[in-house]
Tab-separated table of C-alpha atoms in Angstrom:
chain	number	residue	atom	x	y	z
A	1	UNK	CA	-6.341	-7.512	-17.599
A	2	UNK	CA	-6.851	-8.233	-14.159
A	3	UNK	CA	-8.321	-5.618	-11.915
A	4	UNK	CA	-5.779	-3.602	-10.071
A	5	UNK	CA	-5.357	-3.155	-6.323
A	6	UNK	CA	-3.674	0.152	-5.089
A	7	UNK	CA	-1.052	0.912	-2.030
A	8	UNK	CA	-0.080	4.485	-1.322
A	9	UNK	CA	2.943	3.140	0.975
A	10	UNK	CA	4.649	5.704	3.056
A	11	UNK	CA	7.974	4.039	3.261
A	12	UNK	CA	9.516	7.898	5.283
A	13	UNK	CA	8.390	10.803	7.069
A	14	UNK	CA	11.520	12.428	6.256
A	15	UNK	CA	10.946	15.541	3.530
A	16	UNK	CA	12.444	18.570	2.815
A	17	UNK	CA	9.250	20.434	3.452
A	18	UNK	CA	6.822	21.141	6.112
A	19	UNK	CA	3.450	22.067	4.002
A	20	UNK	CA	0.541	23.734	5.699
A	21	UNK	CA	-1.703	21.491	4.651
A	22	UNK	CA	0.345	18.075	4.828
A	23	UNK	CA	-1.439	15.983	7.644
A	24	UNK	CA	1.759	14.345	8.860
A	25	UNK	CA	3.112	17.789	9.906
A	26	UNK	CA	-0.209	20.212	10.255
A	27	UNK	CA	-1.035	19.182	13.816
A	28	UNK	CA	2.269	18.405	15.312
A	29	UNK	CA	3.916	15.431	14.842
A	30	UNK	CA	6.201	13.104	16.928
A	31	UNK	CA	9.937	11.940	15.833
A	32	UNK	CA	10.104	11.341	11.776
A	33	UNK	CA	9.629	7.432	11.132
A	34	UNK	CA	11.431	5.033	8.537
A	35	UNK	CA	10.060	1.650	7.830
A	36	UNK	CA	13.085	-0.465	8.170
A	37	UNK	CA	14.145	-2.556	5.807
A	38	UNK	CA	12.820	-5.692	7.226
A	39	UNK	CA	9.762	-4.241	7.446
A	40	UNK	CA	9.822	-3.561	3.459
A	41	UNK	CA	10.484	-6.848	2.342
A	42	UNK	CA	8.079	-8.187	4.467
A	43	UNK	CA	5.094	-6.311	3.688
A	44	UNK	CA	5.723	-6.372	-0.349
A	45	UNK	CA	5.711	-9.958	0.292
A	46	UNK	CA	2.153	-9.855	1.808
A	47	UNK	CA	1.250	-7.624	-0.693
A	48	UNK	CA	1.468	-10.171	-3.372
A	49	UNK	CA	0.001	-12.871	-1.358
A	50	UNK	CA	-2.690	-10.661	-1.166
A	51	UNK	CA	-2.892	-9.515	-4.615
A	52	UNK	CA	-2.273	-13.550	-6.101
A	53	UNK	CA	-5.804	-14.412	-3.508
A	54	UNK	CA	-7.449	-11.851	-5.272
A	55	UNK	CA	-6.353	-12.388	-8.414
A	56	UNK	CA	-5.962	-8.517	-8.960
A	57	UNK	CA	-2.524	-6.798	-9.791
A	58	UNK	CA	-0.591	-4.404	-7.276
A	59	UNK	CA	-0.153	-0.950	-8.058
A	60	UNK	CA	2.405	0.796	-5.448
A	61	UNK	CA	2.169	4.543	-5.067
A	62	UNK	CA	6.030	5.037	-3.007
A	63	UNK	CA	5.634	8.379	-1.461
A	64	UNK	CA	6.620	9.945	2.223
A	65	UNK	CA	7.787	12.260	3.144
A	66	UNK	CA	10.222	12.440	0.501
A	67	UNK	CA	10.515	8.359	-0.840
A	68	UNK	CA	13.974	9.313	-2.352
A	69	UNK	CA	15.009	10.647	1.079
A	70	UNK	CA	14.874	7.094	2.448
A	71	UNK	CA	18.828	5.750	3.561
A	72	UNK	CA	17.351	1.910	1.454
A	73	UNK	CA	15.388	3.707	-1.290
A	74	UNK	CA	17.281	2.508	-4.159
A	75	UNK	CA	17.175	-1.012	-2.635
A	76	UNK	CA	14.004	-0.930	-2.103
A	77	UNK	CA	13.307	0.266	-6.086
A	78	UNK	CA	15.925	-2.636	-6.902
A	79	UNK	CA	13.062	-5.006	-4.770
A	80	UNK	CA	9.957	-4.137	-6.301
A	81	UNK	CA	11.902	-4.338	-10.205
A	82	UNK	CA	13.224	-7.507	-9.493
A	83	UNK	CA	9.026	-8.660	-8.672
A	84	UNK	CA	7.874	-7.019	-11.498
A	85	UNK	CA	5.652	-5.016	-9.675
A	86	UNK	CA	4.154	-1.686	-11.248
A	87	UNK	CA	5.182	1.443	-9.072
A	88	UNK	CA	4.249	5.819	-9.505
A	89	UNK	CA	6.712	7.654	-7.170
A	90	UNK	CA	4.942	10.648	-5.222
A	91	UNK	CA	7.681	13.080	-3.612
A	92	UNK	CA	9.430	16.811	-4.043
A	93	UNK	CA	11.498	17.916	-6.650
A	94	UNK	CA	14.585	19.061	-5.304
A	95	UNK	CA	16.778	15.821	-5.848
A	96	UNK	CA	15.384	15.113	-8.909
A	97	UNK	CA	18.645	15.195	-11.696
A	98	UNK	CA	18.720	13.792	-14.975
A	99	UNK	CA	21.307	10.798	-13.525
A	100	UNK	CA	18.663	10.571	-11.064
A	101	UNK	CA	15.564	10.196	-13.082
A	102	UNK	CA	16.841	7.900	-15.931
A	103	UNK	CA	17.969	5.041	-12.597
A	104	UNK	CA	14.393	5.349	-11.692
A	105	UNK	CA	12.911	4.554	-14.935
A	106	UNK	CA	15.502	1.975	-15.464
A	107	UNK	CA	13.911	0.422	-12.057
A	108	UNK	CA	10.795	0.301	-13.209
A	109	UNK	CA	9.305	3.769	-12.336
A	110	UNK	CA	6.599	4.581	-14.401
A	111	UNK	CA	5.480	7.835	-13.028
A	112	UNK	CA	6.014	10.373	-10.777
A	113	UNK	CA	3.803	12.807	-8.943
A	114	UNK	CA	4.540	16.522	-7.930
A	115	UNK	CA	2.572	19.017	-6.383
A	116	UNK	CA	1.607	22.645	-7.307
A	117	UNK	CA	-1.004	23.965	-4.954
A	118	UNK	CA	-1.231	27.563	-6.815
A	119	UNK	CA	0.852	29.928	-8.226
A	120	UNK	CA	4.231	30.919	-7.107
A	121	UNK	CA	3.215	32.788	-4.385
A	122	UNK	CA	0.659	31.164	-2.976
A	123	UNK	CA	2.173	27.656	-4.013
A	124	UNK	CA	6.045	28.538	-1.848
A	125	UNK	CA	3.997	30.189	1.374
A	126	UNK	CA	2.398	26.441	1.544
A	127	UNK	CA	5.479	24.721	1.141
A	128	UNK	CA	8.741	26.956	0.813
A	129	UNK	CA	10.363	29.412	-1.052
A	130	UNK	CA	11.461	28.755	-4.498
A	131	UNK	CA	9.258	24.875	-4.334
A	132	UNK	CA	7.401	26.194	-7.595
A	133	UNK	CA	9.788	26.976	-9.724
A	134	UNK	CA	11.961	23.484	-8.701
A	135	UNK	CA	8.844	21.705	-9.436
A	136	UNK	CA	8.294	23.311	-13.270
A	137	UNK	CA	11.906	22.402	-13.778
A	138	UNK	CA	11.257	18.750	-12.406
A	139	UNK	CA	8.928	17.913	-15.131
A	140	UNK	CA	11.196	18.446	-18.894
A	141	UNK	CA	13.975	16.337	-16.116
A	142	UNK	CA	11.347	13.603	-15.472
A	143	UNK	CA	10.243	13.442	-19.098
A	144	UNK	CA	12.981	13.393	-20.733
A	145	UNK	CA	14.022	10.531	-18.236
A	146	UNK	CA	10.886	8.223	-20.196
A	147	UNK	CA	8.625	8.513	-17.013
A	148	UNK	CA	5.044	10.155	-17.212
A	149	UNK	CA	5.316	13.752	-15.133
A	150	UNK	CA	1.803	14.574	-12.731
A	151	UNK	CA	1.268	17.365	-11.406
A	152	UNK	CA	-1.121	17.159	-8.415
A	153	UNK	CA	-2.997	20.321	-6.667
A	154	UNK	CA	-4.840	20.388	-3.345
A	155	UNK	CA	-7.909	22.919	-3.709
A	156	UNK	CA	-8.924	25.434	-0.534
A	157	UNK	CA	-10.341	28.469	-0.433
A	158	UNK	CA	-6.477	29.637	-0.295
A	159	UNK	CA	-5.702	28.548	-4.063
A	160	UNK	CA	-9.129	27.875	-5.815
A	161	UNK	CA	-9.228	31.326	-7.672
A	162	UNK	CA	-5.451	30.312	-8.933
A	163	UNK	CA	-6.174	26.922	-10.642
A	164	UNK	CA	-7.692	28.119	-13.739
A	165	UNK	CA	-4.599	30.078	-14.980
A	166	UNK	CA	-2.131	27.196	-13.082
A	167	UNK	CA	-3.624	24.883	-15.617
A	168	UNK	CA	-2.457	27.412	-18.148
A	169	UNK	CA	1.238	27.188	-16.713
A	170	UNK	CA	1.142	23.117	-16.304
A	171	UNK	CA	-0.323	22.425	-19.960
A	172	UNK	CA	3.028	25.170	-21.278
A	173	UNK	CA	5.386	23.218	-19.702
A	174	UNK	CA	3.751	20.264	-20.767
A	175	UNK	CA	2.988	18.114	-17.844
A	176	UNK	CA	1.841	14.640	-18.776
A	177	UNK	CA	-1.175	14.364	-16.274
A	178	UNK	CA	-3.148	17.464	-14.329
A	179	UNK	CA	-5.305	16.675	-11.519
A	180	UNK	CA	-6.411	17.911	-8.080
A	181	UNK	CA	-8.272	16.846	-4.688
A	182	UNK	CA	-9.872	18.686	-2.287
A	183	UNK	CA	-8.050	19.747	0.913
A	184	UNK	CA	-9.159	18.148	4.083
A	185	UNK	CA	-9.234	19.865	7.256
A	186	UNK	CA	-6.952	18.311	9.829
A	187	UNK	CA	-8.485	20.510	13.144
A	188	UNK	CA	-12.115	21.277	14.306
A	189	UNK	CA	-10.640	25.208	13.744
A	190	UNK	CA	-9.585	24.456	9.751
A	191	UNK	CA	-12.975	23.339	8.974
A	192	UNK	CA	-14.538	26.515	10.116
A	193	UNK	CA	-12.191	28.958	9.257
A	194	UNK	CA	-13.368	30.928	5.869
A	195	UNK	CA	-9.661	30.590	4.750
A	196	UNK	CA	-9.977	26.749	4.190
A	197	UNK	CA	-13.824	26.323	3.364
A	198	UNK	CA	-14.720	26.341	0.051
A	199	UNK	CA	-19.138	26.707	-0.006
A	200	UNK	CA	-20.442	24.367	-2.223
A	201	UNK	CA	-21.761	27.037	-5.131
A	202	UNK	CA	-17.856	28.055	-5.239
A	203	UNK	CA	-16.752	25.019	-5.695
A	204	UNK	CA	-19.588	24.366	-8.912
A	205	UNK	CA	-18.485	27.354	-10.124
A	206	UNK	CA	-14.646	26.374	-10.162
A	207	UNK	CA	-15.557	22.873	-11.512
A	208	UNK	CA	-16.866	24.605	-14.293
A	209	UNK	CA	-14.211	27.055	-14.810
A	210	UNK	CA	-11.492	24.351	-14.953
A	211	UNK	CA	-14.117	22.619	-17.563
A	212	UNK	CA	-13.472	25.217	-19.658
A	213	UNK	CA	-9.913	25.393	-19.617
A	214	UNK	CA	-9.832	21.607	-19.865
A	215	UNK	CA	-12.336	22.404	-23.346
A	216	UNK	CA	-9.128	24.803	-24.252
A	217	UNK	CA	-6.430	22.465	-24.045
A	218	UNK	CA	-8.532	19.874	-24.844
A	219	UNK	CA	-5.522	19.623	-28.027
A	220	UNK	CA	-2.594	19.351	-26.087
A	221	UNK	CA	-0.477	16.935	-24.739
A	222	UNK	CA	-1.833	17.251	-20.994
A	223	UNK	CA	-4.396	14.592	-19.121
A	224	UNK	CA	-7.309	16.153	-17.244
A	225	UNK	CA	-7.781	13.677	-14.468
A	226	UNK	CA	-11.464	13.903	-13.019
A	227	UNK	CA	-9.967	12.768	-9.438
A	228	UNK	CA	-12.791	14.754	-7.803
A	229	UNK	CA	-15.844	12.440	-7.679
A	230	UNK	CA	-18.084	15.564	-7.835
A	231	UNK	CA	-17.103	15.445	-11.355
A	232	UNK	CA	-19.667	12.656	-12.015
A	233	UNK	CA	-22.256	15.184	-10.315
A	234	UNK	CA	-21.050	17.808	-12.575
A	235	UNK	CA	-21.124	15.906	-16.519
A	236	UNK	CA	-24.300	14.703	-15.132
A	237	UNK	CA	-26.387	17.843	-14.526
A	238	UNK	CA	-24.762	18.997	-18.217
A	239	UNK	CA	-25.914	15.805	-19.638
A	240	UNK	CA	-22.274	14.759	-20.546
A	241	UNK	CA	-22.954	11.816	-18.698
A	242	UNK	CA	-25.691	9.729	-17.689
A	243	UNK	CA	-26.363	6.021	-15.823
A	244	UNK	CA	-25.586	3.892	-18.634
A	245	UNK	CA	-28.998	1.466	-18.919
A	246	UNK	CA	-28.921	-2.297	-17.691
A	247	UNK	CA	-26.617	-1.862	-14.239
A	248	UNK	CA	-27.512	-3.746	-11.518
A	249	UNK	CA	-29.047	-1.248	-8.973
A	250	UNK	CA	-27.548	-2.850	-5.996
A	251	UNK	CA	-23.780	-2.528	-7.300
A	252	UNK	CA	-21.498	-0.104	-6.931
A	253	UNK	CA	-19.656	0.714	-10.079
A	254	UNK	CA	-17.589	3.633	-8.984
A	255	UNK	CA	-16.918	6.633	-7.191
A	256	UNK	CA	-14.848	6.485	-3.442
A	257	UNK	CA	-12.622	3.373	-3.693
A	258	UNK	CA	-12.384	3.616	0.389
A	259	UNK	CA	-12.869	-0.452	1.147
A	260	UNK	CA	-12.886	-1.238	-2.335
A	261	UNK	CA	-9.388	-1.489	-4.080
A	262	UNK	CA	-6.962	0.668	-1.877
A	263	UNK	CA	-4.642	0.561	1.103
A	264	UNK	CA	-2.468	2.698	2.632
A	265	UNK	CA	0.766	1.691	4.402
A	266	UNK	CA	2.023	4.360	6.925
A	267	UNK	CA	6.086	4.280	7.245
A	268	UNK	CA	5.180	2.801	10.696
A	269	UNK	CA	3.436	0.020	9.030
A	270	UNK	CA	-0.190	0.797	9.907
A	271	UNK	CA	-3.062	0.256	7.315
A	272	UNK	CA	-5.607	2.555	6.706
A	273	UNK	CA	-8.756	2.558	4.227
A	274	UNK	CA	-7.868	6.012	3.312
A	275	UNK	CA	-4.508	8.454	3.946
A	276	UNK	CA	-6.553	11.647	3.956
A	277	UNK	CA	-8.409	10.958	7.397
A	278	UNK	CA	-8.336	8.813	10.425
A	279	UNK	CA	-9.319	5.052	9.264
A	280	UNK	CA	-6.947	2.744	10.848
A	281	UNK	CA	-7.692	-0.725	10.243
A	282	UNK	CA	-4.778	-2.952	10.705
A	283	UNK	CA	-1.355	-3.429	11.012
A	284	UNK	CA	0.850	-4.613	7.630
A	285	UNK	CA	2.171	-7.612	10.323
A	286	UNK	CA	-1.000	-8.633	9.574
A	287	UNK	CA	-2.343	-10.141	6.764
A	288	UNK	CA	-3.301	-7.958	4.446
A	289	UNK	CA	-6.015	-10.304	2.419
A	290	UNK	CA	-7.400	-10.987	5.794
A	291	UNK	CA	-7.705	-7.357	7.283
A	292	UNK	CA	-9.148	-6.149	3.773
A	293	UNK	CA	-11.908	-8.839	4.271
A	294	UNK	CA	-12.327	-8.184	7.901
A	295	UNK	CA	-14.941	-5.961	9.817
A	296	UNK	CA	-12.924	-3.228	10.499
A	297	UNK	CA	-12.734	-2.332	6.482
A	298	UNK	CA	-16.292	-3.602	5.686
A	299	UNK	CA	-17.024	-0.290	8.190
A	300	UNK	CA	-16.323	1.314	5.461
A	301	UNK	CA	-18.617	-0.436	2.768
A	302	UNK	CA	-22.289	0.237	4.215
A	303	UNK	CA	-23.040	2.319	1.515
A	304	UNK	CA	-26.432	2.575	3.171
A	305	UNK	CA	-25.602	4.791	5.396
A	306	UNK	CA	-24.620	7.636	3.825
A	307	UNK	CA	-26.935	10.545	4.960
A	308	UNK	CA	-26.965	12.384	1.594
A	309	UNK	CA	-25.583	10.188	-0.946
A	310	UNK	CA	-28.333	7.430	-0.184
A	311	UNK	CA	-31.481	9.194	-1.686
A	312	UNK	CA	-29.294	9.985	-4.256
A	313	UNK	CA	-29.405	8.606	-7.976
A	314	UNK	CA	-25.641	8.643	-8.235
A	315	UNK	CA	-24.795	6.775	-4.933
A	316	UNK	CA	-23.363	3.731	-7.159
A	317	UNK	CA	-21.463	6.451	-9.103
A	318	UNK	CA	-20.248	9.265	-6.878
A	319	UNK	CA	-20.768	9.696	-3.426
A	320	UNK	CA	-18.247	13.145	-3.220
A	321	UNK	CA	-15.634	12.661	-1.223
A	322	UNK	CA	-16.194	10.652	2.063
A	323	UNK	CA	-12.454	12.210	3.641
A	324	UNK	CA	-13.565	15.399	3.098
A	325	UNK	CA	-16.746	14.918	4.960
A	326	UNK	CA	-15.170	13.028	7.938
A	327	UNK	CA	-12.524	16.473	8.005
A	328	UNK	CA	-15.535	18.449	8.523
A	329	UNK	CA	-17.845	15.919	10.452
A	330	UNK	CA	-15.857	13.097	11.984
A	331	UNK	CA	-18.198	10.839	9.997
A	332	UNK	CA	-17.162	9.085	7.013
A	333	UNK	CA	-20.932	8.634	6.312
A	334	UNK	CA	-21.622	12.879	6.306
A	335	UNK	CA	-22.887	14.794	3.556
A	336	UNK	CA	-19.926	15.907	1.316
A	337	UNK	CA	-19.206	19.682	2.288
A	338	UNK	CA	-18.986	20.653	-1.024
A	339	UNK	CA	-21.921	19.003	-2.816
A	340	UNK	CA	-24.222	21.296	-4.348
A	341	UNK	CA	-27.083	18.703	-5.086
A	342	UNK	CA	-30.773	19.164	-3.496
């Protein structure tokens, strides 16, 4: 297979929610954007000129906002079907019917991605009322429909207590793929305030508590998806994983894949290394196989500089989570917040 290249492309800003923790509407935002259609067919176009230089398959991620809310979205789906092009929708439940799911699959829609940041509670004062309980009855809907159903939490020190037992709820209604990423603070005030910030012992501790749920279900139906690159920090120390032998020690092999294999389209067509911070690099006017080659991303690949990471043994394998650190920091280069390592 060829290696894969990823787009999270924001096509609207339009959504039916306004989450606390969404960094398109936590600070403020100005008037809700939709990438025309021109702009669409342009940029999928550069997106395989791209991707055929490279010689590495696209992978779309069509989120928002709310994709489906978009007034071309089916046209759009039609578009990327008709170039055979691999696509995961990310969006909200609530317009999600069975007549509804089975056109997406027939389009081409392989997945799609909800959200469950905690139990009910918790999960509807971060996005609304009754949002949890239209997301558990998303995922028989998309299933049944022939597309994969993930379920996708952001962790804080709002919801972290809540996971364990919310893995309970997603593996009995039989979610295809569990995963979560840590929340990153979108104002100098977030990162301080003890209602975000999660200390880095915590967030061991809850690694290992949701290690032995995953040990639990490890029967069942449901995907544990190590998103978290601390992960790698965590199998090592229990010896689940090591450096395999014979790498070459100047490579990296995984870990952040900021500058490496992923783009993200904003719905007014910027490009940035990464959606969960500040890292504009380009326009998608531009093109794309040129900007990803360009200084502004190689910014982005000094792995060098990383004031923790580098005297560490797993920089070629981990290196946390470099948006999390820039939250806290403004430095893409800081020490994870949340790394426990010495």
């Amino acid at each position: 297979m060829q290696e894969y290249f990823a787009f999270q492309w924001h096509i609207t800003d339009e959504c039916d929610q306004r989450c606390k923790h969404c960094y398109l509407f936590a600070e403020g935002h100005g008037p809700l954007i939709e990438t025309p259609w021109e702009r669409l067919v342009s940029t999928l176009a550069n997106i395989e000129r791209m991707s055929a230089k490279m010689n590495r398959t696209p992978c779309l991620y069509v989120t928002g906002g709310d994709p489906i809310l978009h007034s071309r979205f089916w046209d759009f789906l039609e578009l990327i079907h008709s170039r055979d092009i691999p696509f995961t929708l990310m969006g909200n439940p609530f317009h999600l019917t069975p007549e509804i799911c089975l056109r997406m699959r027939e389009l081409g829609c392989r997945k799609y991605q909800l959200s469950l940041d905690g139990l009910r509670g918790t999960h509807d004062r971060f996005r609304k009322p009754g949002s949890f309980d239209s997301t558990l009855a998303a995922i028989p809907v998309i299933r049944e429909a022939g597309m994969h159903c993930a379920i996708m939490s952001t962790i804080s020190a709002t919801n972290i207590d809540e996971i364990p037992e919310l893995i309970d709820i997603i593996v009995q209604h039989e979610a295809d793929i569990f995963a979560f990423g840590r929340y990153c603070p979108t104002s100098d005030d977030k990162a301080r305030k003890d209602a975000w910030h999660v200390s880095p012992e915590r967030y061991r501790d809850f690694l290992d508590k949701c290690w032995q749920k995953f040990e639990q279900h490890k029967d069942c139906n449901t995907i544990f998806n190590l998103k978290d690159h601390l992960w790698t920090l965590y199998l090592y120390e229990r010896g689940q994983w090591q450096i395999p032998d014979g790498l070459d020690s100047d490579t990296i092999y995984d870990g952040c894949h900021c500058g490496d294999c992923h783009f993200t389209i904003t719905s007014e067509g910027r490009l940035m290394a990464c959606r969960r911070f500040e890292s504009y690099v380009g326009t998608a006017d531009e093109e794309l196989y040129d900007v990803f080659h360009g200084p502004r991303m190689e910014a982005y690949r000094k792995y060098e500089r990383f004031e923790k990471c580098a005297k560490c043994e797993l920089l070629r394998f981990c290196r946390g989570c470099p948006a999390v650190a820039f939250g806290y920091h403004h430095s893409f280069y800081a020490p994870d917040p949340q790394c426990w390592k010495s």
